[in-house]
Amino acid sequence: MSVNFKDLGLVNTREMFKRAINGGWAVPAFNFNNLEQLQAIIKASSELKSPVILQVSKGARNYANQTLLRYMAEGAVQYAKEIGCEHPEIVLHLDHGDSFELCKSCVDMGFSSVMIDGSALPYDENVALTRKVVDYAHQYDVTVEGELGVLAGVEDEVSSDVCHYTKPEEVIDFTSKTGVDSLAISIGTSHGAYKFKPEQCTKDPQTGRLVPPPLAFDVLDAIMEKLPGFPIVLHGSSSVPQEYVDIINQYGGKLPDAVGIPEEQLRKASKSAVCKINIDSDSRLAFTAAVRKVFAEKPAEFDPRKYCGPARDLMEKMYREKITDVLGSDNKLAQL
């Protein structure tokens, strides 16, 4: 028995992307795996009156259970209203779907948006697979994100040692043949907490910290020239805040040389046709930093609420900063 996302109070990405492109801001797309992440995302986005995309990877869906996820999404909408957000705009999105069957299953279970990632396939196979997903999803008004180009790094089941920038000359053909609603591109972002190898970075002479290479804004500009006003998505856009890495390392963790995308580059991207920016590793780092701190300072603690609570608070603070300081999506709901 299938369920439609509208019955859960969710929305798709179409209208929010239009407003984001026209307004020079980006919609936050936050991955979640558990209750604490979901609470933090909804509290931050609802109180700041920001549209939000709840992202679930294939691995997270297996971890959380698809039926529970459906009710968590419905619960998220009600929770947003309970904390004073009368007209929340919440998307439930499949991140990096790797097969038609998975995307279909998500559409049938109430997702309002799905990504089909055929970027590792030969071009024509990527087009055919993406088209098949679009044809199915659009029957239910579910929006579809496709991908061209390959991001380096590791995130759940998605892994690549090398980055292949999106080829601007392919984007018109791909979007017209597939009918996708948005396009994930590769311009130098990458998955995980180690977005760049030390040899790709320079060192800040003052702090000794690694400084990552800049994103390929020339590639983004070329893509926007070919697809004016088309919704562009950046994956792998966590900034890997050094404060979280330092806390993790201070309390027994081992994250040497973890480095992410500088926030000023994401600010620049969000003012362009990039209307969705994906952030996952930063919340994992915030969660882990808070938990490690509690375990180190209170080794007798065994009540999960006493270490998951601080983790939730730190993630909420991080989500708020992203919404207001990086993406500019606060106070951008259609009905405030």
CSV table of C-alpha atoms in Angstrom, one decimal:
chain,number,residue,atom,x,y,z
A,1,MET,CA,0.0,0.0,0.0
A,2,SER,CA,1.6,3.2,-1.1
A,3,VAL,CA,1.4,6.6,0.6
A,4,ASN,CA,1.6,10.1,-1.1
A,5,PHE,CA,3.9,12.7,0.4
A,6,LYS,CA,1.1,15.3,0.5
A,7,ASP,CA,-0.8,13.1,2.9
A,8,LEU,CA,2.1,13.4,5.3
A,9,GLY,CA,2.2,17.2,5.1
A,10,LEU,CA,5.5,17.2,3.1
A,11,VAL,CA,6.3,19.3,0.0
A,12,ASN,CA,8.5,18.7,-3.1
A,13,THR,CA,11.4,21.0,-4.0
A,14,ARG,CA,10.0,22.7,-7.0
A,15,GLU,CA,8.7,26.0,-5.5
A,16,MET,CA,11.4,26.4,-2.9
A,17,PHE,CA,14.1,26.0,-5.6
A,18,LYS,CA,12.5,28.7,-7.7
A,19,ARG,CA,12.4,31.1,-4.8
A,20,ALA,CA,16.0,30.3,-3.8
A,21,ILE,CA,17.4,30.9,-7.2
A,22,ASN,CA,15.5,34.2,-7.6
A,23,GLY,CA,16.4,35.3,-4.1
A,24,GLY,CA,20.1,34.3,-4.0
A,25,TRP,CA,20.0,31.8,-1.2
A,26,ALA,CA,20.1,28.0,-0.9
A,27,VAL,CA,17.9,25.4,0.8
A,28,PRO,CA,19.7,23.4,3.5
A,29,ALA,CA,19.7,19.7,2.8
A,30,PHE,CA,20.6,17.9,6.1
A,31,ASN,CA,21.1,14.2,6.3
A,32,PHE,CA,19.7,12.4,9.3
A,33,ASN,CA,19.9,8.9,10.7
A,34,ASN,CA,18.3,9.2,14.2
A,35,LEU,CA,15.8,11.0,16.4
A,36,GLU,CA,18.3,13.5,17.8
A,37,GLN,CA,19.4,14.7,14.3
A,38,LEU,CA,15.8,15.0,13.2
A,39,GLN,CA,14.8,17.0,16.4
A,40,ALA,CA,17.7,19.4,15.9
A,41,ILE,CA,17.0,19.9,12.2
A,42,ILE,CA,13.3,20.6,12.7
A,43,LYS,CA,13.8,22.9,15.7
A,44,ALA,CA,16.4,25.0,14.0
A,45,SER,CA,14.7,25.3,10.6
A,46,SER,CA,11.2,25.8,12.1
A,47,GLU,CA,12.2,28.5,14.6
A,48,LEU,CA,14.2,30.3,11.9
A,49,LYS,CA,11.3,29.9,9.4
A,50,SER,CA,13.6,28.1,6.8
A,51,PRO,CA,12.5,25.5,4.2
A,52,VAL,CA,14.4,22.3,4.8
A,53,ILE,CA,15.3,19.1,3.1
A,54,LEU,CA,15.5,16.0,5.3
A,55,GLN,CA,17.9,13.7,3.5
A,56,VAL,CA,18.1,10.0,3.9
A,57,SER,CA,20.7,7.8,2.3
A,58,LYS,CA,20.2,4.2,1.3
A,59,GLY,CA,22.2,3.2,4.4
A,60,ALA,CA,20.2,5.6,6.7
A,61,ARG,CA,16.9,4.2,5.4
A,62,ASN,CA,18.0,0.7,6.2
A,63,TYR,CA,19.3,1.8,9.6
A,64,ALA,CA,16.1,3.7,10.6
A,65,ASN,CA,13.5,1.4,8.9
A,66,GLN,CA,11.4,2.7,6.0
A,67,THR,CA,8.1,2.5,7.9
A,68,LEU,CA,9.4,4.4,10.9
A,69,LEU,CA,10.9,7.0,8.5
A,70,ARG,CA,7.5,7.6,7.0
A,71,TYR,CA,6.0,8.3,10.4
A,72,MET,CA,9.1,10.3,11.6
A,73,ALA,CA,8.6,12.6,8.5
A,74,GLU,CA,4.9,13.0,9.3
A,75,GLY,CA,5.8,13.6,13.0
A,76,ALA,CA,8.4,16.2,11.9
A,77,VAL,CA,5.7,18.3,10.1
A,78,GLN,CA,3.5,18.2,13.2
A,79,TYR,CA,6.5,19.0,15.5
A,80,ALA,CA,7.3,22.1,13.3
A,81,LYS,CA,3.7,23.3,13.7
A,82,GLU,CA,3.8,22.6,17.5
A,83,ILE,CA,6.8,24.9,17.9
A,84,GLY,CA,5.1,27.8,16.1
A,85,CYS,CA,5.8,27.2,12.4
A,86,GLU,CA,2.3,27.3,10.9
A,87,HIS,CA,3.3,26.5,7.3
A,88,PRO,CA,6.5,24.4,7.3
A,89,GLU,CA,8.1,23.4,4.0
A,90,ILE,CA,9.7,20.1,4.7
A,91,VAL,CA,11.0,17.7,2.0
A,92,LEU,CA,11.8,14.1,2.6
A,93,HIS,CA,14.5,13.3,0.1
A,94,LEU,CA,16.4,10.1,-0.9
A,95,ASP,CA,20.1,11.0,-1.2
A,96,HIS,CA,22.2,9.0,-3.7
A,97,GLY,CA,19.6,6.5,-4.8
A,98,ASP,CA,21.5,3.9,-6.8
A,99,SER,CA,18.7,2.0,-8.5
A,100,PHE,CA,15.2,2.5,-10.0
A,101,GLU,CA,13.8,0.0,-7.5
A,102,LEU,CA,15.1,2.0,-4.5
A,103,CYS,CA,13.8,5.3,-5.9
A,104,LYS,CA,10.4,3.7,-6.7
A,105,SER,CA,10.2,2.2,-3.2
A,106,CYS,CA,10.9,5.7,-1.7
A,107,VAL,CA,8.2,7.4,-3.9
A,108,ASP,CA,5.8,4.7,-2.8
A,109,MET,CA,6.6,5.2,0.9
A,110,GLY,CA,5.9,9.0,1.0
A,111,PHE,CA,9.2,10.6,-0.1
A,112,SER,CA,8.6,13.9,-1.8
A,113,SER,CA,11.9,14.0,-3.7
A,114,VAL,CA,14.4,11.4,-4.8
A,115,MET,CA,17.9,11.5,-6.2
A,116,ILE,CA,19.0,8.9,-8.8
A,117,ASP,CA,22.8,8.9,-8.9
A,118,GLY,CA,23.9,7.3,-12.2
A,119,SER,CA,27.1,9.4,-12.3
A,120,ALA,CA,29.4,6.4,-12.1
A,121,LEU,CA,27.7,4.8,-15.2
A,122,PRO,CA,28.5,5.5,-18.8
A,123,TYR,CA,26.8,8.7,-19.9
A,124,ASP,CA,24.0,7.0,-22.0
A,125,GLU,CA,23.2,4.6,-19.1
A,126,ASN,CA,23.0,7.4,-16.7
A,127,VAL,CA,20.6,9.2,-19.0
A,128,ALA,CA,18.4,6.1,-19.4
A,129,LEU,CA,18.3,5.2,-15.7
A,130,THR,CA,17.6,8.9,-14.7
A,131,ARG,CA,14.8,9.1,-17.3
A,132,LYS,CA,13.1,6.0,-16.0
A,133,VAL,CA,13.1,7.4,-12.4
A,134,VAL,CA,11.8,10.7,-13.6
A,135,ASP,CA,8.9,9.1,-15.6
A,136,TYR,CA,7.8,7.2,-12.5
A,137,ALA,CA,8.3,9.9,-9.8
A,138,HIS,CA,6.6,12.6,-11.8
A,139,GLN,CA,3.4,10.6,-11.9
A,140,TYR,CA,3.2,11.3,-8.2
A,141,ASP,CA,4.5,14.9,-8.3
A,142,VAL,CA,7.8,13.8,-6.7
A,143,THR,CA,10.8,15.8,-7.8
A,144,VAL,CA,14.0,14.2,-9.1
A,145,GLU,CA,17.6,15.1,-8.7
A,146,GLY,CA,20.2,13.7,-11.2
A,147,GLU,CA,24.0,13.8,-11.1
A,148,LEU,CA,26.7,14.5,-13.7
A,149,GLY,CA,30.3,14.3,-12.6
A,150,VAL,CA,31.8,12.3,-9.8
A,151,LEU,CA,32.7,13.5,-6.3
A,152,ALA,CA,35.7,12.1,-4.5
A,153,GLY,CA,35.5,10.9,-0.9
A,154,VAL,CA,33.3,8.4,1.0
A,155,GLU,CA,29.7,8.8,2.3
A,156,ASP,CA,27.8,5.6,3.3
A,157,GLU,CA,27.8,3.4,0.1
A,158,VAL,CA,29.1,6.2,-2.2
A,159,SER,CA,32.8,6.1,-2.6
A,160,SER,CA,35.3,7.4,-5.2
A,161,ASP,CA,39.1,8.0,-5.0
A,162,VAL,CA,39.0,10.6,-7.8
A,163,CYS,CA,36.9,13.6,-8.6
A,164,HIS,CA,35.6,14.2,-12.2
A,165,TYR,CA,34.3,17.7,-12.7
A,166,THR,CA,30.9,18.0,-14.5
A,167,LYS,CA,31.4,18.7,-18.2
A,168,PRO,CA,29.5,21.8,-19.0
A,169,GLU,CA,29.0,20.6,-22.6
A,170,GLU,CA,26.9,17.7,-21.4
A,171,VAL,CA,24.4,19.5,-19.1
A,172,ILE,CA,21.9,20.7,-21.7
A,173,ASP,CA,21.6,17.3,-23.3
A,174,PHE,CA,21.4,15.5,-20.0
A,175,THR,CA,18.7,17.7,-18.5
A,176,SER,CA,16.6,17.8,-21.6
A,177,LYS,CA,16.7,14.0,-22.2
A,178,THR,CA,16.1,13.1,-18.6
A,179,GLY,CA,13.6,15.7,-17.5
A,180,VAL,CA,15.2,16.0,-14.0
A,181,ASP,CA,14.1,18.9,-11.7
A,182,SER,CA,17.6,19.6,-10.4
A,183,LEU,CA,21.2,18.6,-11.2
A,184,ALA,CA,24.0,17.7,-8.8
A,185,ILE,CA,27.3,18.8,-10.2
A,186,SER,CA,31.0,18.2,-9.3
A,187,ILE,CA,33.1,21.3,-8.9
A,188,GLY,CA,35.5,20.2,-6.2
A,189,THR,CA,33.3,19.4,-3.2
A,190,SER,CA,33.7,15.9,-1.8
A,191,HIS,CA,32.1,13.5,0.6
A,192,GLY,CA,33.2,12.8,4.2
A,193,ALA,CA,35.4,14.6,6.8
A,194,TYR,CA,38.6,14.3,4.7
A,195,LYS,CA,37.6,16.2,1.7
A,196,PHE,CA,41.1,16.9,0.6
A,197,LYS,CA,44.4,15.1,1.0
A,198,PRO,CA,47.1,17.2,2.8
A,199,GLU,CA,49.1,17.4,-0.5
A,200,GLN,CA,46.1,19.1,-2.2
A,201,CYS,CA,46.0,21.8,0.5
A,202,THR,CA,48.2,24.7,1.5
A,203,LYS,CA,49.1,25.4,5.2
A,204,ASP,CA,48.1,28.6,7.0
A,205,PRO,CA,51.4,30.1,8.2
A,206,GLN,CA,49.7,31.5,11.3
A,207,THR,CA,47.8,28.4,12.6
A,208,GLY,CA,49.5,25.6,10.8
A,209,ARG,CA,46.0,24.3,9.7
A,210,LEU,CA,45.3,22.9,6.2
A,211,VAL,CA,43.7,25.3,3.7
A,212,PRO,CA,41.7,23.5,1.0
A,213,PRO,CA,41.9,24.4,-2.7
A,214,PRO,CA,39.1,26.6,-4.0
A,215,LEU,CA,36.0,25.3,-5.7
A,216,ALA,CA,35.9,25.4,-9.5
A,217,PHE,CA,33.6,28.4,-9.9
A,218,ASP,CA,34.6,28.6,-13.6
A,219,VAL,CA,32.9,25.2,-14.1
A,220,LEU,CA,29.8,26.4,-12.2
A,221,ASP,CA,29.7,29.6,-14.3
A,222,ALA,CA,29.9,27.6,-17.5
A,223,ILE,CA,27.1,25.3,-16.4
A,224,MET,CA,24.9,28.3,-15.3
A,225,GLU,CA,25.5,29.9,-18.7
A,226,LYS,CA,24.3,26.7,-20.5
A,227,LEU,CA,21.3,26.2,-18.1
A,228,PRO,CA,20.2,29.7,-17.0
A,229,GLY,CA,17.9,29.5,-13.9
A,230,PHE,CA,18.2,25.7,-13.6
A,231,PRO,CA,18.4,24.3,-10.0
A,232,ILE,CA,21.9,23.2,-9.2
A,233,VAL,CA,22.9,21.1,-6.2
A,234,LEU,CA,26.2,20.8,-4.4
A,235,HIS,CA,26.9,17.6,-2.5
A,236,GLY,CA,29.7,17.1,0.0
A,237,SER,CA,29.5,20.6,1.3
A,238,SER,CA,30.3,20.2,5.0
A,239,SER,CA,32.8,22.7,6.2
A,240,VAL,CA,34.3,20.3,8.8
A,241,PRO,CA,34.4,22.9,11.6
A,242,GLN,CA,37.8,22.8,13.3
A,243,GLU,CA,36.2,23.3,16.7
A,244,TYR,CA,34.4,19.9,16.5
A,245,VAL,CA,37.5,18.2,15.2
A,246,ASP,CA,39.6,19.7,18.0
A,247,ILE,CA,37.1,18.5,20.7
A,248,ILE,CA,37.0,15.0,19.2
A,249,ASN,CA,40.8,14.8,19.1
A,250,GLN,CA,41.1,16.3,22.6
A,251,TYR,CA,38.9,13.6,24.1
A,252,GLY,CA,40.5,10.6,22.6
A,253,GLY,CA,39.3,10.7,18.9
A,254,LYS,CA,41.6,10.4,15.9
A,255,LEU,CA,40.8,12.8,13.1
A,256,PRO,CA,44.1,14.1,11.8
A,257,ASP,CA,44.0,16.4,8.9
A,258,ALA,CA,40.2,16.5,8.6
A,259,VAL,CA,39.3,19.4,6.3
A,260,GLY,CA,36.2,20.7,4.6
A,261,ILE,CA,34.8,23.3,2.3
A,262,PRO,CA,35.3,26.9,3.6
A,263,GLU,CA,32.0,28.5,4.4
A,264,GLU,CA,32.8,31.7,2.4
A,265,GLN,CA,32.9,29.5,-0.7
A,266,LEU,CA,29.5,28.0,0.2
A,267,ARG,CA,28.1,31.5,0.7
A,268,LYS,CA,29.3,32.5,-2.7
A,269,ALA,CA,27.8,29.4,-4.3
A,270,SER,CA,24.4,29.9,-2.5
A,271,LYS,CA,24.1,33.3,-4.1
A,272,SER,CA,24.2,31.6,-7.6
A,273,ALA,CA,21.9,29.0,-9.2
A,274,VAL,CA,23.1,26.6,-6.5
A,275,CYS,CA,19.8,26.3,-4.6
A,276,LYS,CA,20.5,23.1,-2.5
A,277,ILE,CA,23.6,22.5,-0.5
A,278,ASN,CA,24.1,19.1,1.2
A,279,ILE,CA,25.5,18.9,4.7
A,280,ASP,CA,26.1,15.6,6.5
A,281,SER,CA,29.6,15.2,8.0
A,282,ASP,CA,29.3,18.4,10.1
A,283,SER,CA,26.4,17.0,12.1
A,284,ARG,CA,28.2,13.7,12.6
A,285,LEU,CA,31.2,15.7,13.9
A,286,ALA,CA,29.1,17.8,16.2
A,287,PHE,CA,27.3,14.7,17.6
A,288,THR,CA,30.5,12.8,18.1
A,289,ALA,CA,32.3,15.8,19.7
A,290,ALA,CA,29.5,16.3,22.3
A,291,VAL,CA,29.3,12.6,23.1
A,292,ARG,CA,33.1,12.2,23.5
A,293,LYS,CA,33.2,15.2,25.8
A,294,VAL,CA,30.5,13.8,28.1
A,295,PHE,CA,32.1,10.3,28.2
A,296,ALA,CA,35.5,11.9,29.0
A,297,GLU,CA,34.2,14.2,31.7
A,298,LYS,CA,31.6,11.9,33.2
A,299,PRO,CA,32.8,8.3,32.7
A,300,ALA,CA,30.1,7.0,35.1
A,301,GLU,CA,27.3,8.3,32.8
A,302,PHE,CA,25.2,5.6,31.1
A,303,ASP,CA,21.9,7.4,30.4
A,304,PRO,CA,21.7,8.0,26.7
A,305,ARG,CA,19.7,11.1,27.2
A,306,LYS,CA,22.6,12.6,29.1
A,307,TYR,CA,25.0,12.3,26.2
A,308,CYS,CA,22.6,12.4,23.2
A,309,GLY,CA,21.0,15.5,24.7
A,310,PRO,CA,24.2,17.6,24.5
A,311,ALA,CA,24.8,16.2,21.1
A,312,ARG,CA,21.4,17.3,19.9
A,313,ASP,CA,22.0,20.8,21.3
A,314,LEU,CA,25.4,21.1,19.5
A,315,MET,CA,23.9,19.9,16.2
A,316,GLU,CA,21.0,22.4,16.5
A,317,LYS,CA,23.5,25.3,17.1
A,318,MET,CA,25.4,24.1,14.0
A,319,TYR,CA,22.2,23.9,11.8
A,320,ARG,CA,21.2,27.4,13.0
A,321,GLU,CA,24.6,28.8,11.9
A,322,LYS,CA,24.3,27.1,8.5
A,323,ILE,CA,20.8,28.4,7.9
A,324,THR,CA,21.5,32.0,8.9
A,325,ASP,CA,25.2,32.6,8.2
A,326,VAL,CA,26.0,30.3,5.2
A,327,LEU,CA,22.8,29.6,3.2
A,328,GLY,CA,20.7,32.6,4.0
A,329,SER,CA,17.5,30.5,4.1
A,330,ASP,CA,16.0,32.0,7.3
A,331,ASN,CA,12.7,33.7,7.0
A,332,LYS,CA,12.3,32.4,3.4
A,333,LEU,CA,9.1,30.3,3.9
A,334,ALA,CA,6.4,31.1,1.3
A,335,GLN,CA,4.0,31.8,4.2
A,336,LEU,CA,5.8,33.2,7.2
